[in-house]
């Protein structure tokens, strides 16, 4: 195995593990951006993650049902662009608080000056 | 926690109808001393319950993965089967070769099994939020 192949395989393996559990964050960010129906959430996630995250509609529905069940997401029905009624999902108060707390504890770490510099800095070795 | 889901309701309806058909077949064949057919209807009843349990149970989990180790479906089965059986005897539909004592004995031993299942359910419930496994909510 040459060095490039090795790097590519290691990167894929790491990304696969890293992405697990990220879908929730992306869905919540999509809903923080505003009420959306499933296709809009899917588009948001894929576009904003620069297509590093992909998700099936069925998987989104399943996740949204769980979030709704635990009270962090809810929906209201509204007319979609193409006519039929759609479920527009949004974050509840609890959902907003949960996302804020999660971001404060897990995402904002990366915005600390020292870490930011380390991320920016290219490894010269 | 949401307990009575759409798929559990469908399962209960099918199970209830199946239990009536089974009771009818059992009493009818016993009355006519068709003992071979008793075995056949019991086997069909078993397969039917297995299939509806598998079908609606799977759909129920895919729809909302409630972390109950199958307790809701087990409880519905126990409750409906025994209600149908007791009513069958109370309304006098049973054959002369059936005794209600058997129904009570089944309910008692099955009830012990159900109680053990309830204990398992209460144990795993500690690892859940609103009935969902903590590790599966944000997977």
mmCIF file of C-alpha atoms in Angstrom:
data_model
loop_
_atom_site.group_PDB
_atom_site.id
_atom_site.type_symbol
_atom_site.label_atom_id
_atom_site.label_comp_id
_atom_site.label_asym_id
_atom_site.label_seq_id
_atom_site.Cartn_x
_atom_site.Cartn_y
_atom_site.Cartn_z
ATOM 1 C CA UNK A 1 0.000 0.000 0.000
ATOM 2 C CA UNK A 2 1.511 3.335 -1.001
ATOM 3 C CA UNK A 3 1.489 6.391 1.246
ATOM 4 C CA UNK A 4 -1.405 8.115 -0.587
ATOM 5 C CA UNK A 5 -3.632 5.077 -0.422
ATOM 6 C CA UNK A 6 -2.818 4.610 3.222
ATOM 7 C CA UNK A 7 -3.670 8.233 3.975
ATOM 8 C CA UNK A 8 -6.922 8.021 2.040
ATOM 9 C CA UNK A 9 -7.982 4.829 3.787
ATOM 10 C CA UNK A 10 -7.102 6.143 7.223
ATOM 11 C CA UNK A 11 -8.960 9.384 6.506
ATOM 12 C CA UNK A 12 -12.067 7.509 5.376
ATOM 13 C CA UNK A 13 -11.967 5.289 8.459
ATOM 14 C CA UNK A 14 -11.618 8.297 10.770
ATOM 15 C CA UNK A 15 -14.348 10.245 8.980
ATOM 16 C CA UNK A 16 -16.712 7.317 9.149
ATOM 17 C CA UNK A 17 -16.342 7.183 12.910
ATOM 18 C CA UNK A 18 -16.360 10.968 13.270
ATOM 19 C CA UNK A 19 -19.592 11.391 11.329
ATOM 20 C CA UNK A 20 -21.505 8.972 13.509
ATOM 21 C CA UNK A 21 -23.649 11.058 15.780
ATOM 22 C CA UNK A 22 -23.105 14.222 13.746
ATOM 23 C CA UNK A 23 -26.408 13.953 11.949
ATOM 24 C CA UNK A 24 -28.268 15.174 15.027
ATOM 25 C CA UNK A 25 -26.159 18.341 15.158
ATOM 26 C CA UNK A 26 -26.768 19.014 11.474
ATOM 27 C CA UNK A 27 -30.518 18.432 11.790
ATOM 28 C CA UNK A 28 -30.686 20.740 14.802
ATOM 29 C CA UNK A 29 -28.701 23.401 12.951
ATOM 30 C CA UNK A 30 -31.065 23.081 9.996
ATOM 31 C CA UNK A 31 -34.016 23.640 12.310
ATOM 32 C CA UNK A 32 -32.318 26.485 14.150
ATOM 33 C CA UNK A 33 -32.076 28.105 10.739
ATOM 34 C CA UNK A 34 -35.884 27.969 10.530
ATOM 35 C CA UNK A 35 -38.846 25.640 10.166
ATOM 36 C CA UNK A 36 -38.251 23.070 7.475
ATOM 37 C CA UNK A 37 -39.831 19.995 5.972
ATOM 38 C CA UNK A 38 -37.798 16.850 5.498
ATOM 39 C CA UNK A 39 -36.547 17.558 1.961
ATOM 40 C CA UNK A 40 -35.407 21.015 3.046
ATOM 41 C CA UNK A 41 -33.584 19.573 6.054
ATOM 42 C CA UNK A 42 -31.877 17.062 3.774
ATOM 43 C CA UNK A 43 -30.815 19.785 1.350
ATOM 44 C CA UNK A 44 -29.556 21.993 4.189
ATOM 45 C CA UNK A 45 -27.516 19.192 5.735
ATOM 46 C CA UNK A 46 -25.960 18.136 2.454
ATOM 47 C CA UNK A 47 -25.224 21.622 1.181
ATOM 48 C CA UNK A 48 -23.956 23.111 4.422
ATOM 49 C CA UNK A 49 -21.759 20.105 5.149
ATOM 50 C CA UNK A 50 -20.389 20.421 1.616
ATOM 51 C CA UNK A 51 -21.729 16.944 0.916
ATOM 52 C CA UNK A 52 -19.555 15.311 3.563
ATOM 53 C CA UNK A 53 -22.843 14.351 5.262
ATOM 54 C CA UNK A 54 -25.540 12.552 3.348
ATOM 55 C CA UNK A 55 -28.841 11.361 4.738
ATOM 56 C CA UNK A 56 -31.809 9.406 3.489
ATOM 57 C CA UNK A 57 -35.284 10.858 3.974
ATOM 58 C CA UNK A 58 -36.381 7.693 5.806
ATOM 59 C CA UNK A 59 -33.525 8.067 8.230
ATOM 60 C CA UNK A 60 -34.433 11.717 8.785
ATOM 61 C CA UNK A 61 -38.083 10.848 9.461
ATOM 62 C CA UNK A 62 -37.029 8.191 11.945
ATOM 63 C CA UNK A 63 -34.723 10.591 13.774
ATOM 64 C CA UNK A 64 -37.310 13.373 13.780
ATOM 65 C CA UNK A 65 -39.900 11.008 15.263
ATOM 66 C CA UNK A 66 -37.482 10.211 18.093
ATOM 67 C CA UNK A 67 -36.679 13.890 18.700
ATOM 68 C CA UNK A 68 -40.375 14.699 18.707
ATOM 69 C CA UNK A 69 -41.019 11.862 21.142
ATOM 70 C CA UNK A 70 -38.480 13.224 23.638
ATOM 71 C CA UNK A 71 -39.833 16.757 23.184
ATOM 72 C CA UNK A 72 -36.964 18.554 21.467
ATOM 73 C CA UNK A 73 -38.610 18.844 18.058
ATOM 74 C CA UNK A 74 -42.192 19.394 17.003
ATOM 75 C CA UNK A 75 -43.976 20.027 13.752
ATOM 76 C CA UNK A 76 -46.900 21.889 12.273
ATOM 77 C CA UNK A 77 -48.567 21.105 9.003
ATOM 78 C CA UNK A 78 -48.432 23.559 6.158
ATOM 79 C CA UNK A 79 -48.798 23.655 2.419
ATOM 80 C CA UNK A 80 -45.636 22.715 0.544
ATOM 81 C CA UNK A 81 -44.339 24.226 -2.681
ATOM 82 C CA UNK A 82 -45.851 21.489 -4.792
ATOM 83 C CA UNK A 83 -49.269 21.459 -3.143
ATOM 84 C CA UNK A 84 -49.768 18.667 -0.580
ATOM 85 C CA UNK A 85 -49.641 19.333 3.138
ATOM 86 C CA UNK A 86 -46.237 18.895 4.698
ATOM 87 C CA UNK A 87 -44.876 18.594 8.185
ATOM 88 C CA UNK A 88 -42.744 21.620 9.006
ATOM 89 C CA UNK A 89 -40.394 20.705 11.806
ATOM 90 C CA UNK A 90 -39.003 23.139 14.334
ATOM 91 C CA UNK A 91 -36.995 23.094 17.552
ATOM 92 C CA UNK A 92 -38.988 23.402 20.747
ATOM 93 C CA UNK A 93 -37.744 25.548 23.636
ATOM 94 C CA UNK A 94 -36.140 22.449 25.109
ATOM 95 C CA UNK A 95 -34.573 21.681 21.730
ATOM 96 C CA UNK A 96 -33.064 25.182 21.502
ATOM 97 C CA UNK A 97 -31.673 24.883 25.022
ATOM 98 C CA UNK A 98 -30.295 21.438 24.283
ATOM 99 C CA UNK A 99 -28.563 22.638 21.130
ATOM 100 C CA UNK A 100 -27.135 25.715 22.875
ATOM 101 C CA UNK A 101 -25.787 23.611 25.733
ATOM 102 C CA UNK A 102 -24.354 21.049 23.355
ATOM 103 C CA UNK A 103 -22.631 23.747 21.295
ATOM 104 C CA UNK A 104 -21.249 25.432 24.403
ATOM 105 C CA UNK A 105 -19.841 22.228 25.762
ATOM 106 C CA UNK A 106 -18.655 20.507 22.612
ATOM 107 C CA UNK A 107 -18.342 22.858 19.661
ATOM 108 C CA UNK A 108 -17.125 26.117 21.147
ATOM 109 C CA UNK A 109 -13.979 24.325 22.307
ATOM 110 C CA UNK A 110 -12.733 24.592 18.756
ATOM 111 C CA UNK A 111 -13.039 28.367 18.817
ATOM 112 C CA UNK A 112 -10.575 28.796 21.640
ATOM 113 C CA UNK A 113 -7.608 30.810 20.346
ATOM 114 C CA UNK A 114 -4.991 28.165 20.958
ATOM 115 C CA UNK A 115 -7.006 25.401 19.283
ATOM 116 C CA UNK A 116 -7.961 27.705 16.405
ATOM 117 C CA UNK A 117 -4.288 28.404 15.787
ATOM 118 C CA UNK A 118 -3.456 24.734 15.933
ATOM 119 C CA UNK A 119 -6.165 23.968 13.393
ATOM 120 C CA UNK A 120 -4.961 26.745 11.092
ATOM 121 C CA UNK A 121 -1.323 25.841 11.432
ATOM 122 C CA UNK A 122 -0.095 23.424 8.786
ATOM 123 C CA UNK A 123 2.053 20.617 10.010
ATOM 124 C CA UNK A 124 5.486 21.145 8.463
ATOM 125 C CA UNK A 125 6.766 17.641 9.288
ATOM 126 C CA UNK B 1 -44.139 7.461 27.537
ATOM 127 C CA UNK B 2 -46.172 6.594 24.471
ATOM 128 C CA UNK B 3 -47.363 3.048 25.109
ATOM 129 C CA UNK B 4 -50.192 2.256 22.723
ATOM 130 C CA UNK B 5 -48.632 2.827 19.325
ATOM 131 C CA UNK B 6 -50.375 2.427 15.973
ATOM 132 C CA UNK B 7 -48.620 -0.870 15.225
ATOM 133 C CA UNK B 8 -49.361 -2.280 18.670
ATOM 134 C CA UNK B 9 -53.038 -1.427 18.098
ATOM 135 C CA UNK B 10 -53.024 -3.222 14.728
ATOM 136 C CA UNK B 11 -51.309 -6.194 16.344
ATOM 137 C CA UNK B 12 -53.900 -6.242 19.144
ATOM 138 C CA UNK B 13 -56.798 -6.204 16.662
ATOM 139 C CA UNK B 14 -55.331 -9.075 14.614
ATOM 140 C CA UNK B 15 -54.445 -11.002 17.757
ATOM 141 C CA UNK B 16 -57.922 -10.523 19.206
ATOM 142 C CA UNK B 17 -59.592 -11.795 16.018
ATOM 143 C CA UNK B 18 -57.116 -14.678 15.832
ATOM 144 C CA UNK B 19 -57.861 -15.639 19.444
ATOM 145 C CA UNK B 20 -61.609 -15.763 18.725
ATOM 146 C CA UNK B 21 -61.077 -17.931 15.628
ATOM 147 C CA UNK B 22 -58.740 -20.190 17.601
ATOM 148 C CA UNK B 23 -61.169 -20.547 20.490
ATOM 149 C CA UNK B 24 -63.985 -21.301 18.093
ATOM 150 C CA UNK B 25 -61.919 -23.902 16.218
ATOM 151 C CA UNK B 26 -60.671 -25.484 19.435
ATOM 152 C CA UNK B 27 -64.130 -25.828 20.973
ATOM 153 C CA UNK B 28 -65.634 -27.005 17.700
ATOM 154 C CA UNK B 29 -63.016 -29.693 17.035
ATOM 155 C CA UNK B 30 -63.006 -30.884 20.646
ATOM 156 C CA UNK B 31 -66.765 -31.137 20.634
ATOM 157 C CA UNK B 32 -66.565 -33.268 17.471
ATOM 158 C CA UNK B 33 -63.631 -35.257 18.866
ATOM 159 C CA UNK B 34 -61.476 -34.246 15.867
ATOM 160 C CA UNK B 35 -58.272 -34.334 17.893
ATOM 161 C CA UNK B 36 -55.935 -34.221 14.872
ATOM 162 C CA UNK B 37 -57.520 -30.964 13.775
ATOM 163 C CA UNK B 38 -56.967 -29.548 17.262
ATOM 164 C CA UNK B 39 -53.227 -29.950 16.764
ATOM 165 C CA UNK B 40 -53.439 -28.379 13.334
ATOM 166 C CA UNK B 41 -55.399 -25.323 14.458
ATOM 167 C CA UNK B 42 -53.044 -24.888 17.424
ATOM 168 C CA UNK B 43 -50.044 -24.960 15.057
ATOM 169 C CA UNK B 44 -51.700 -22.501 12.656
ATOM 170 C CA UNK B 45 -52.563 -20.240 15.576
ATOM 171 C CA UNK B 46 -48.967 -20.317 16.770
ATOM 172 C CA UNK B 47 -47.592 -19.477 13.300
ATOM 173 C CA UNK B 48 -50.182 -16.729 12.817
ATOM 174 C CA UNK B 49 -49.259 -15.085 16.121
ATOM 175 C CA UNK B 50 -45.581 -15.392 15.390
ATOM 176 C CA UNK B 51 -46.025 -13.714 12.003
ATOM 177 C CA UNK B 52 -48.200 -10.816 13.193
ATOM 178 C CA UNK B 53 -45.895 -10.284 16.178
ATOM 179 C CA UNK B 54 -42.865 -10.235 13.922
ATOM 180 C CA UNK B 55 -44.477 -8.000 11.292
ATOM 181 C CA UNK B 56 -46.019 -5.366 13.569
ATOM 182 C CA UNK B 57 -43.203 -5.573 16.117
ATOM 183 C CA UNK B 58 -40.620 -4.828 13.436
ATOM 184 C CA UNK B 59 -42.680 -1.988 12.014
ATOM 185 C CA UNK B 60 -43.227 -0.604 15.496
ATOM 186 C CA UNK B 61 -39.498 -0.570 16.215
ATOM 187 C CA UNK B 62 -38.698 1.024 12.860
ATOM 188 C CA UNK B 63 -41.294 3.705 13.473
ATOM 189 C CA UNK B 64 -40.212 4.512 17.032
ATOM 190 C CA UNK B 65 -37.654 2.298 18.773
ATOM 191 C CA UNK B 66 -39.284 2.128 22.199
ATOM 192 C CA UNK B 67 -36.889 0.304 24.486
ATOM 193 C CA UNK B 68 -39.247 -2.109 26.210
ATOM 194 C CA UNK B 69 -37.736 -5.527 25.357
ATOM 195 C CA UNK B 70 -41.085 -6.521 23.813
ATOM 196 C CA UNK B 71 -43.021 -6.091 27.040
ATOM 197 C CA UNK B 72 -45.902 -4.048 25.565
ATOM 198 C CA UNK B 73 -46.595 -6.708 22.932
ATOM 199 C CA UNK B 74 -46.286 -9.497 25.491
ATOM 200 C CA UNK B 75 -48.675 -7.759 27.874
ATOM 201 C CA UNK B 76 -51.221 -7.134 25.085
ATOM 202 C CA UNK B 77 -51.007 -10.823 24.110
ATOM 203 C CA UNK B 78 -51.496 -11.994 27.685
ATOM 204 C CA UNK B 79 -54.356 -9.614 28.378
ATOM 205 C CA UNK B 80 -56.289 -10.268 25.164
ATOM 206 C CA UNK B 81 -55.839 -14.054 25.132
ATOM 207 C CA UNK B 82 -57.076 -14.410 28.679
ATOM 208 C CA UNK B 83 -59.953 -11.968 28.214
ATOM 209 C CA UNK B 84 -61.131 -13.865 25.113
ATOM 210 C CA UNK B 85 -60.758 -17.194 26.936
ATOM 211 C CA UNK B 86 -62.682 -16.092 30.021
ATOM 212 C CA UNK B 87 -65.428 -14.515 27.917
ATOM 213 C CA UNK B 88 -65.597 -17.676 25.798
ATOM 214 C CA UNK B 89 -66.424 -19.708 28.879
ATOM 215 C CA UNK B 90 -68.643 -17.057 30.449
ATOM 216 C CA UNK B 91 -70.774 -16.900 27.320
ATOM 217 C CA UNK B 92 -70.983 -20.685 27.194
ATOM 218 C CA UNK B 93 -69.272 -21.147 23.819
ATOM 219 C CA UNK B 94 -66.863 -23.785 25.117
ATOM 220 C CA UNK B 95 -67.115 -27.517 24.452
ATOM 221 C CA UNK B 96 -67.963 -30.107 27.073
ATOM 222 C CA UNK B 97 -64.337 -31.240 27.076
ATOM 223 C CA UNK B 98 -62.920 -27.885 28.153
ATOM 224 C CA UNK B 99 -62.653 -26.605 31.686
ATOM 225 C CA UNK B 100 -62.237 -22.979 32.757
ATOM 226 C CA UNK B 101 -59.760 -24.220 35.343
ATOM 227 C CA UNK B 102 -57.253 -24.724 32.513
ATOM 228 C CA UNK B 103 -57.707 -21.081 31.524
ATOM 229 C CA UNK B 104 -56.922 -19.957 35.067
ATOM 230 C CA UNK B 105 -53.900 -22.257 35.315
ATOM 231 C CA UNK B 106 -52.554 -20.909 32.004
ATOM 232 C CA UNK B 107 -53.172 -17.335 33.174
ATOM 233 C CA UNK B 108 -51.332 -18.049 36.430
ATOM 234 C CA UNK B 109 -48.198 -19.624 34.939
ATOM 235 C CA UNK B 110 -48.119 -17.248 31.993
ATOM 236 C CA UNK B 111 -48.618 -14.412 34.499
ATOM 237 C CA UNK B 112 -45.476 -15.510 36.341
ATOM 238 C CA UNK B 113 -43.597 -15.372 33.027
ATOM 239 C CA UNK B 114 -45.066 -11.954 32.336
ATOM 240 C CA UNK B 115 -43.982 -10.763 35.779
ATOM 241 C CA UNK B 116 -40.398 -11.850 35.088
ATOM 242 C CA UNK B 117 -40.589 -10.010 31.773
ATOM 243 C CA UNK B 118 -41.871 -6.926 33.633
ATOM 244 C CA UNK B 119 -38.852 -7.041 35.941
ATOM 245 C CA UNK B 120 -36.491 -7.123 32.935
ATOM 246 C CA UNK B 121 -38.448 -4.267 31.382
ATOM 247 C CA UNK B 122 -38.165 -2.159 34.549
ATOM 248 C CA UNK B 123 -34.426 -2.821 34.659
ATOM 249 C CA UNK B 124 -33.766 -1.762 31.048
ATOM 250 C CA UNK B 125 -36.089 1.218 31.421
ATOM 251 C CA UNK B 126 -33.486 2.798 33.688
ATOM 252 C CA UNK B 127 -31.331 3.235 30.610
ATOM 253 C CA UNK B 128 -34.002 5.099 28.696
ATOM 254 C CA UNK B 129 -35.470 8.573 28.342
ATOM 255 C CA UNK B 130 -39.182 8.690 27.540
ATOM 256 C CA UNK B 131 -38.956 5.009 26.681
ATOM 257 C CA UNK B 132 -36.121 5.418 24.163
ATOM 258 C CA UNK B 133 -32.701 3.897 24.725
ATOM 259 C CA UNK B 134 -30.347 6.756 25.674
ATOM 260 C CA UNK B 135 -27.765 5.448 23.235
ATOM 261 C CA UNK B 136 -30.224 5.374 20.347
ATOM 262 C CA UNK B 137 -31.829 8.818 20.611
ATOM 263 C CA UNK B 138 -29.016 10.763 19.000
ATOM 264 C CA UNK B 139 -27.345 7.988 17.007
#
